[in-house]
Tab-separated table of C-alpha atoms in Angstrom:
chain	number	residue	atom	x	y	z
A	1	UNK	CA	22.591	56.942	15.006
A	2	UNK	CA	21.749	54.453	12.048
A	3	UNK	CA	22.650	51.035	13.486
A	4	UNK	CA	22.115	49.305	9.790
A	5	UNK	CA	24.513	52.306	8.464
A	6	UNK	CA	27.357	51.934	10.878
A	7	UNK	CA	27.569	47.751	10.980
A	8	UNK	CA	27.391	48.541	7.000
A	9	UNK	CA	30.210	50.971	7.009
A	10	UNK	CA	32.436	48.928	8.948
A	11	UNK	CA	31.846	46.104	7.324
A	12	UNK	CA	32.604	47.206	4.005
A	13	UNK	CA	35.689	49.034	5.564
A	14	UNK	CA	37.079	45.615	7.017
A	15	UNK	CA	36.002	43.163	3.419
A	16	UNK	CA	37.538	46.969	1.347
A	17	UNK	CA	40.433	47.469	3.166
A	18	UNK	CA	40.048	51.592	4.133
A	19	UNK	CA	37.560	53.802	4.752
A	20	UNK	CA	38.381	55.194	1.035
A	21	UNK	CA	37.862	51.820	-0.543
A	22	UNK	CA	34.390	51.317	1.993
A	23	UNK	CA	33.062	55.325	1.216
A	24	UNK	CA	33.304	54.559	-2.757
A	25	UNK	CA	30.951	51.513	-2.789
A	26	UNK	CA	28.976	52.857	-0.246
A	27	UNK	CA	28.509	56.017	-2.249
A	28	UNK	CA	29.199	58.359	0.942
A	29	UNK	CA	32.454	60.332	1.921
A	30	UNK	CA	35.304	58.729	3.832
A	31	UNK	CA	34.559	61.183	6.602
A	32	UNK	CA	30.997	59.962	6.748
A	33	UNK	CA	32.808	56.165	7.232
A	34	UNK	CA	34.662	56.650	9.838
A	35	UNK	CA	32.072	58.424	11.489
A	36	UNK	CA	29.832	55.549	10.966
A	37	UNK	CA	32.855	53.279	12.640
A	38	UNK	CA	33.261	55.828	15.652
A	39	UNK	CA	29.531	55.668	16.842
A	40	UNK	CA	29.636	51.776	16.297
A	41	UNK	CA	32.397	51.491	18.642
A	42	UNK	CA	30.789	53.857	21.075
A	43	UNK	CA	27.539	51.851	21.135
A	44	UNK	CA	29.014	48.716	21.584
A	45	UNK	CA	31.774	49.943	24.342
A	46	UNK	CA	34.484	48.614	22.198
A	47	UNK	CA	37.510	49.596	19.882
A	48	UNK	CA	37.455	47.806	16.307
A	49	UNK	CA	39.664	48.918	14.582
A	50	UNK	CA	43.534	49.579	15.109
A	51	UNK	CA	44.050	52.337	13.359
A	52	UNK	CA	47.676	54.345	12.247
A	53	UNK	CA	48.944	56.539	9.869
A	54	UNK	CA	49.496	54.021	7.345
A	55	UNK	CA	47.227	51.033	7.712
A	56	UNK	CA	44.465	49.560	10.113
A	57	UNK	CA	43.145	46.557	11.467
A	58	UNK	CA	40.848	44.621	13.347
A	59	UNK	CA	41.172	44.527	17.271
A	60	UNK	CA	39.700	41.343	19.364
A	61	UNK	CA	36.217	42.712	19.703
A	62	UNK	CA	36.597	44.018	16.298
A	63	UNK	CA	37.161	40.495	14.632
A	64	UNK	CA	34.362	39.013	16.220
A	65	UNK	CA	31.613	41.842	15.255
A	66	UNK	CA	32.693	41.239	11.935
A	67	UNK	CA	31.382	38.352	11.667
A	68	UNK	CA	27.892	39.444	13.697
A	69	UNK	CA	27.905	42.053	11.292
A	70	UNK	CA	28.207	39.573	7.922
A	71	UNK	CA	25.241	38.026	9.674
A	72	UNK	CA	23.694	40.786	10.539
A	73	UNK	CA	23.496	42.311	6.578
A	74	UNK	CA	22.937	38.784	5.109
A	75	UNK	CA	20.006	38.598	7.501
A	76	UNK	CA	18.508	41.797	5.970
A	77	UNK	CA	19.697	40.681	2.477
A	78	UNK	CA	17.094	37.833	3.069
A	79	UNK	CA	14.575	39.476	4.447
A	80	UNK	CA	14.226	41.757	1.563
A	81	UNK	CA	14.503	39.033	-0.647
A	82	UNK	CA	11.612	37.544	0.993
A	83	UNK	CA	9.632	40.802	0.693
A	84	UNK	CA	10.187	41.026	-3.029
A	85	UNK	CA	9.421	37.882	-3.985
A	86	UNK	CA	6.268	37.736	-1.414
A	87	UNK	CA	5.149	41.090	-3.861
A	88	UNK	CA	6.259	39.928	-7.099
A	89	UNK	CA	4.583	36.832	-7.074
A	90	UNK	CA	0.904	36.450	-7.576
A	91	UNK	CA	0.225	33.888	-4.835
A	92	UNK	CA	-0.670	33.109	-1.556
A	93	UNK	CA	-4.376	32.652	0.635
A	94	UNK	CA	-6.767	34.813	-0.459
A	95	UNK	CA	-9.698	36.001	1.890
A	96	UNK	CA	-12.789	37.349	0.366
A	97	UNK	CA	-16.171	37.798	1.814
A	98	UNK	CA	-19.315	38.671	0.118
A	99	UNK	CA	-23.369	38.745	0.819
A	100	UNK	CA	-24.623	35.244	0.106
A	101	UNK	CA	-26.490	36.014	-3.080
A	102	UNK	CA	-23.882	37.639	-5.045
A	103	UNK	CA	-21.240	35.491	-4.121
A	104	UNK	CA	-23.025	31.961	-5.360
A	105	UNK	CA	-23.997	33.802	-8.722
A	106	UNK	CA	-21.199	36.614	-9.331
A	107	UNK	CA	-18.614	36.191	-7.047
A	108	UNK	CA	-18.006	32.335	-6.822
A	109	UNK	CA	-17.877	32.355	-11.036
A	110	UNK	CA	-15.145	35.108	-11.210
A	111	UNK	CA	-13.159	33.220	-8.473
A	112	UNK	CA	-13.007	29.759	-9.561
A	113	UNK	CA	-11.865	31.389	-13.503
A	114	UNK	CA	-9.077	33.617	-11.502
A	115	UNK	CA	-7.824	30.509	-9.163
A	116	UNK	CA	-7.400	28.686	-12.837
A	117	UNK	CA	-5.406	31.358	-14.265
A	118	UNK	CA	-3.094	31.437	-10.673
A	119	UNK	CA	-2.595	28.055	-9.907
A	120	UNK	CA	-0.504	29.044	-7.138
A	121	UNK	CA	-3.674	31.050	-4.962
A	122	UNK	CA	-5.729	29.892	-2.745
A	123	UNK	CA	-9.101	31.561	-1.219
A	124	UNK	CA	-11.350	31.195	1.484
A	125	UNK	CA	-14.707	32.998	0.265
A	126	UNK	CA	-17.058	33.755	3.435
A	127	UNK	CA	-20.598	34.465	2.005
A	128	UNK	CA	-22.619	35.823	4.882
A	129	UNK	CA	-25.467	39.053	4.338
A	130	UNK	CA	-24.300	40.730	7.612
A	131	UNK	CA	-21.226	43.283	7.729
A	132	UNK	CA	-18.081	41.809	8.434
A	133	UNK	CA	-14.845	43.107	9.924
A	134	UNK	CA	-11.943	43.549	7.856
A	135	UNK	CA	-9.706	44.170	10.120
A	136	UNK	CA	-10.857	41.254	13.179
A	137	UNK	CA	-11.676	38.852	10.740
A	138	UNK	CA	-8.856	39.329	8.430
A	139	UNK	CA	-10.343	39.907	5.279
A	140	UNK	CA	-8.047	41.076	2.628
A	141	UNK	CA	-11.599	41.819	0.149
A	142	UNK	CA	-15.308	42.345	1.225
A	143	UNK	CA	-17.841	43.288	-1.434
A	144	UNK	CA	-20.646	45.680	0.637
A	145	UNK	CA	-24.379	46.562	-0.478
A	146	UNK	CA	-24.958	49.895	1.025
A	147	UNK	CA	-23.106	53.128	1.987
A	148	UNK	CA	-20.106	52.909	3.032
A	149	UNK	CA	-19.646	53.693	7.066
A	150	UNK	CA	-16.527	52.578	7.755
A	151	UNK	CA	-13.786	55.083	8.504
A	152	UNK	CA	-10.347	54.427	6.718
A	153	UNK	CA	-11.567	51.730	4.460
A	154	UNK	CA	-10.653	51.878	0.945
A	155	UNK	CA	-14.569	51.822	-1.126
A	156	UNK	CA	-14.038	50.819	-4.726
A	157	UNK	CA	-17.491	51.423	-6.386
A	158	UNK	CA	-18.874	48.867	-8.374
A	159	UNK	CA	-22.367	48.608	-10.869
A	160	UNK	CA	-25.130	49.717	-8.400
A	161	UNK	CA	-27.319	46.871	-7.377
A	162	UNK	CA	-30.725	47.073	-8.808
A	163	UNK	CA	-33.614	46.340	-7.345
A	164	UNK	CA	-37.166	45.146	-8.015
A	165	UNK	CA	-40.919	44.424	-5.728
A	166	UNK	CA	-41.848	40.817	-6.700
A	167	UNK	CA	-45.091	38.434	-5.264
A	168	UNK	CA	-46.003	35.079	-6.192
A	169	UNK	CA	-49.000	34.595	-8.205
A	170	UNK	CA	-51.125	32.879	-5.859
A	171	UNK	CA	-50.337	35.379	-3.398
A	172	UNK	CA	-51.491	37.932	-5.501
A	173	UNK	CA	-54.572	35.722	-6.702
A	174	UNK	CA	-55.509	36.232	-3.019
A	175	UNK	CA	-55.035	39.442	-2.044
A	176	UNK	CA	-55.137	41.554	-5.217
A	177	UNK	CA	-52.586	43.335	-7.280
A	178	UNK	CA	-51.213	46.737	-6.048
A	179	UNK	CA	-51.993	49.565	-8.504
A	180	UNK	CA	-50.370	52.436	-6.863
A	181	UNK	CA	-47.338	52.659	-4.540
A	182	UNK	CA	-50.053	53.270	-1.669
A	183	UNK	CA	-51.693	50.238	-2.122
A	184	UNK	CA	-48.831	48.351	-0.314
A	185	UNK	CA	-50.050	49.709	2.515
A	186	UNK	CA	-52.880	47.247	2.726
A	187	UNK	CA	-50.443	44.041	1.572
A	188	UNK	CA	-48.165	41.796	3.352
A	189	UNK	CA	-44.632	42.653	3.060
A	190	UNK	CA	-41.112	40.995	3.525
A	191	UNK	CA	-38.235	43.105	4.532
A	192	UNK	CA	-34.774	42.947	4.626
A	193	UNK	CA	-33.601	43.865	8.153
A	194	UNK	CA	-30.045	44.978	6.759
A	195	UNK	CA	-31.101	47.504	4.465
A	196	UNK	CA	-33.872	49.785	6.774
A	197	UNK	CA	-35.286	49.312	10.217
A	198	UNK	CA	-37.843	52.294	9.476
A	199	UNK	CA	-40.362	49.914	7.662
A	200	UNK	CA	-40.426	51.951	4.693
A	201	UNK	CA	-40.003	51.679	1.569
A	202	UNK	CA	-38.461	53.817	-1.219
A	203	UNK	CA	-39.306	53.799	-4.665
A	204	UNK	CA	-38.857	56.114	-7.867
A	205	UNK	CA	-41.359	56.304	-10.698
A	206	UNK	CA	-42.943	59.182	-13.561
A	207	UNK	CA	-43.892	60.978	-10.536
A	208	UNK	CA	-40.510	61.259	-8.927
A	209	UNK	CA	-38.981	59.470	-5.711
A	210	UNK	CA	-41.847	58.303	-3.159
A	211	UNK	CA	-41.601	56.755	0.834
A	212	UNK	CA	-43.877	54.289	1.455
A	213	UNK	CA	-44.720	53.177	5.117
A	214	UNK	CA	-45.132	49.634	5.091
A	215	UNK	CA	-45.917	46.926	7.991
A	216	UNK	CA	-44.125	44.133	7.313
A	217	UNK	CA	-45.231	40.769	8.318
A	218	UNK	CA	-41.819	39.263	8.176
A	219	UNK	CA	-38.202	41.029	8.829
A	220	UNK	CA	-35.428	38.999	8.089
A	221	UNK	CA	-31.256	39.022	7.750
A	222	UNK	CA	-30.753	36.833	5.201
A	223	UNK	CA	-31.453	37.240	1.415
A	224	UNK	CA	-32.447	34.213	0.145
A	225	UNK	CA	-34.682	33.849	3.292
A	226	UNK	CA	-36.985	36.686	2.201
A	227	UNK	CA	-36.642	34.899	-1.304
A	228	UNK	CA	-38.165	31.521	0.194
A	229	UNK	CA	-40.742	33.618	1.671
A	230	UNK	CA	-42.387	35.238	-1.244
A	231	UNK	CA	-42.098	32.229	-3.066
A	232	UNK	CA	-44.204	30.455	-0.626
A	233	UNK	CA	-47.049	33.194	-1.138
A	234	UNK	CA	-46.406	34.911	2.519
A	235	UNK	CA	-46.055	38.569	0.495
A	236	UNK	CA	-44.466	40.980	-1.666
A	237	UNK	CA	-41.063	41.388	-1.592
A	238	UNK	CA	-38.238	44.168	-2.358
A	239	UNK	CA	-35.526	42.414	-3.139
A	240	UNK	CA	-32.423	42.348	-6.205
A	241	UNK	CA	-32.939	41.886	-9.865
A	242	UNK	CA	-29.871	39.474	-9.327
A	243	UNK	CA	-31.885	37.437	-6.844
A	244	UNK	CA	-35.164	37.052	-8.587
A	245	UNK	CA	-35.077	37.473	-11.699
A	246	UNK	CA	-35.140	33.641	-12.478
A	247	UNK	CA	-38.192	32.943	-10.317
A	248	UNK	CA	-39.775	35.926	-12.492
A	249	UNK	CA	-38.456	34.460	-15.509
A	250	UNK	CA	-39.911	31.041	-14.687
A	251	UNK	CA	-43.160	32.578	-13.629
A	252	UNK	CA	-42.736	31.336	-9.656
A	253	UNK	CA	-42.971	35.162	-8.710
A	254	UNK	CA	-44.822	38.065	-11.044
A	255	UNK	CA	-43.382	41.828	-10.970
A	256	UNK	CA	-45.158	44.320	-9.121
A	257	UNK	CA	-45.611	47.693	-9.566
A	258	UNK	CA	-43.163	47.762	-12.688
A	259	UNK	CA	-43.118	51.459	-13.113
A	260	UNK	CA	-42.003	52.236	-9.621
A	261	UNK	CA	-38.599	50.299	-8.772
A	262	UNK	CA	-36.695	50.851	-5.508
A	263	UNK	CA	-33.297	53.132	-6.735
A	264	UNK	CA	-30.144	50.616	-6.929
A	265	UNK	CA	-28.378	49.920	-3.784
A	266	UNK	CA	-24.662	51.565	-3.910
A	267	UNK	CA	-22.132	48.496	-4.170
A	268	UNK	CA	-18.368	48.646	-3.431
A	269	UNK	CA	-15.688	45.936	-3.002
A	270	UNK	CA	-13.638	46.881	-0.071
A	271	UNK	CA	-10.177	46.647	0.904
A	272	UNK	CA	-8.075	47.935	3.572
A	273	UNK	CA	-5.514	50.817	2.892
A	274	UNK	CA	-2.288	48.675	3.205
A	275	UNK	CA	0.651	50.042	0.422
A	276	UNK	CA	2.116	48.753	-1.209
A	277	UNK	CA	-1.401	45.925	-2.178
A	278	UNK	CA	0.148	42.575	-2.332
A	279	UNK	CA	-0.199	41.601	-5.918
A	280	UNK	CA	-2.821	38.732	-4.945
A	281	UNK	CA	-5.436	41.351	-3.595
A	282	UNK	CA	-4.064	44.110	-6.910
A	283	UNK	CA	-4.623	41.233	-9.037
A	284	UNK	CA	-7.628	39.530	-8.275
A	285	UNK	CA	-9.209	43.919	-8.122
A	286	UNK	CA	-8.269	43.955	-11.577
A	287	UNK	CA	-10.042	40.480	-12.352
A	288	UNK	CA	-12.902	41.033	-10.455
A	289	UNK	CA	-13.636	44.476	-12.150
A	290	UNK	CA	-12.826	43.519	-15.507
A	291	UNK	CA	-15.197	40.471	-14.929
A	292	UNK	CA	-17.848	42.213	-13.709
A	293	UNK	CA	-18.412	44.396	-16.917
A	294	UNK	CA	-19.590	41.421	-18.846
A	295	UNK	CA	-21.576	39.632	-16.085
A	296	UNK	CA	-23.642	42.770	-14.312
């Protein structure tokens, strides 16, 4: 039994006037309506309708679920109303988290443009290096550096993050220059504790992809942490293009080992598979990507 179909049918059978006048706007046979009616009354115990050979009418019972039922299908009325306009309309709280670097430099940029353009959004950006929930912390977005482990999860890829090794100059004023991948070996290095616990390094140059076991003298979760280290002289550093290229540009760190540069970390915004995408999370996709091609 469709409940919604049979308080429709008689409904429209009451407001029509038959079951002929009810099965034409409902599109569905008069059989079909006074089937509709019959399991209706049988559900709720009670007779509805009088009916006779030439005309019928409401009962008792029958008068008053007519007006449960006008209720009943205005209530629905609204509540589709309220689900269109909730995905027609581009608005709404927006919850987006990213790791800390990229979102001051990429992320936070793109947003604050997109919250112009959609004055009636929102957002809550959570910048944080570690891997965050979607689903517990109710993230509609999540941009991720790394594969992608998470079963379910909709992985949208995005430009691979590039990466780069990177020392200070009086570090390297005190311990040497490396001239060979091996070399690091012998140097102090600062690791990123989200990316490998192996302490190794990867790195691709002329002579192909090489794995270089390193001891690192500090291992740390947080980005710009590792950052603050190398620039005080404590080591050499793998670490994003994104991250340090200004402190290379402005000579407070020096490139090392140019020819062999760790391969780009995979990067993906995520999202949850939720159809259909309210049009704040479609939109701000589109934005983001669009952005992105003229920024990375």
């Amino acid at each position: 039994m469709d409940y919604l179909k049979c308080v429709e049918s008689f409904v429209r059978t009451v407001t029509c006037g038959s079951f002929t006048a009810a099965a034409e706007e409902l599109g569905i046979t008069p059989a079909m309506v006074g089937k509709h009616v019959r399991e209706l009354e049988a559900r709720t115990g009670c007779q509805l309708l009088h009916r006779t050979t030439r005309r019928q009418g409401l009962t008792d019972a029958g008068q008053r679920f007519y007006q449960y039922g006008l209720q009943i299908l205005a209530t629905i009325r609204e509540a589709d109303g309220l689900a269109n306009h909730l995905y027609d309309n581009v608005a709404g709280m927006l919850r987006i988290s990213a790791p800390v670097t990229f979102g001051q430099r990429v992320l936070t940029p793109i947003l604050s443009r997109f919250l112009q353009q959609y004055p009636g959004v929102d957002a809550e950006m959570v910048l944080t290096d570690r891997k965050v929930d979607l689903i517990e912390e109710r993230f509609q977005l999540a941009i991720r550096i790394g594969n992608i482990n998470d079963d379910g999860i909709v992985a949208i890829p995005l430009p691979p993050y590039r990466m780069i090794l990177a020392a200070s100059p009086e570090y390297l004023q005190r311990h040497g220059t490396p001239l060979t991948p091996q070399d690091l070996r012998q140097h102090h290095c600062i690791s990123f504790s989200q990316w490998r616990s192996d302490h190794s390094w990867q790195l691709e140059g002329p002579s192909g992809k090489l794995e270089i076991a390193i001891t690192p003298r500090l291992m740390v979760d947080s980005g710009e942490a590792i950052r603050q280290a190398a620039l005080a002289g404590l080591g050499i550093v793998q670490h994003s293009v994104l991250t340090l290229q200004q402190d290379i540009d402005d000579g407070r760190l020096c490139p090392v080992l140019p020819d062999y540069l760790p391969p780009p970390r995979p990067m993906h915004l995520l999202r949850l598979p939720i159809r259909p995408l309210l049009p704040i999370v479609s939109s701000f996709t589109d934005y983001f990507l669009q952005a992105l091609k003229t920024t990375l």
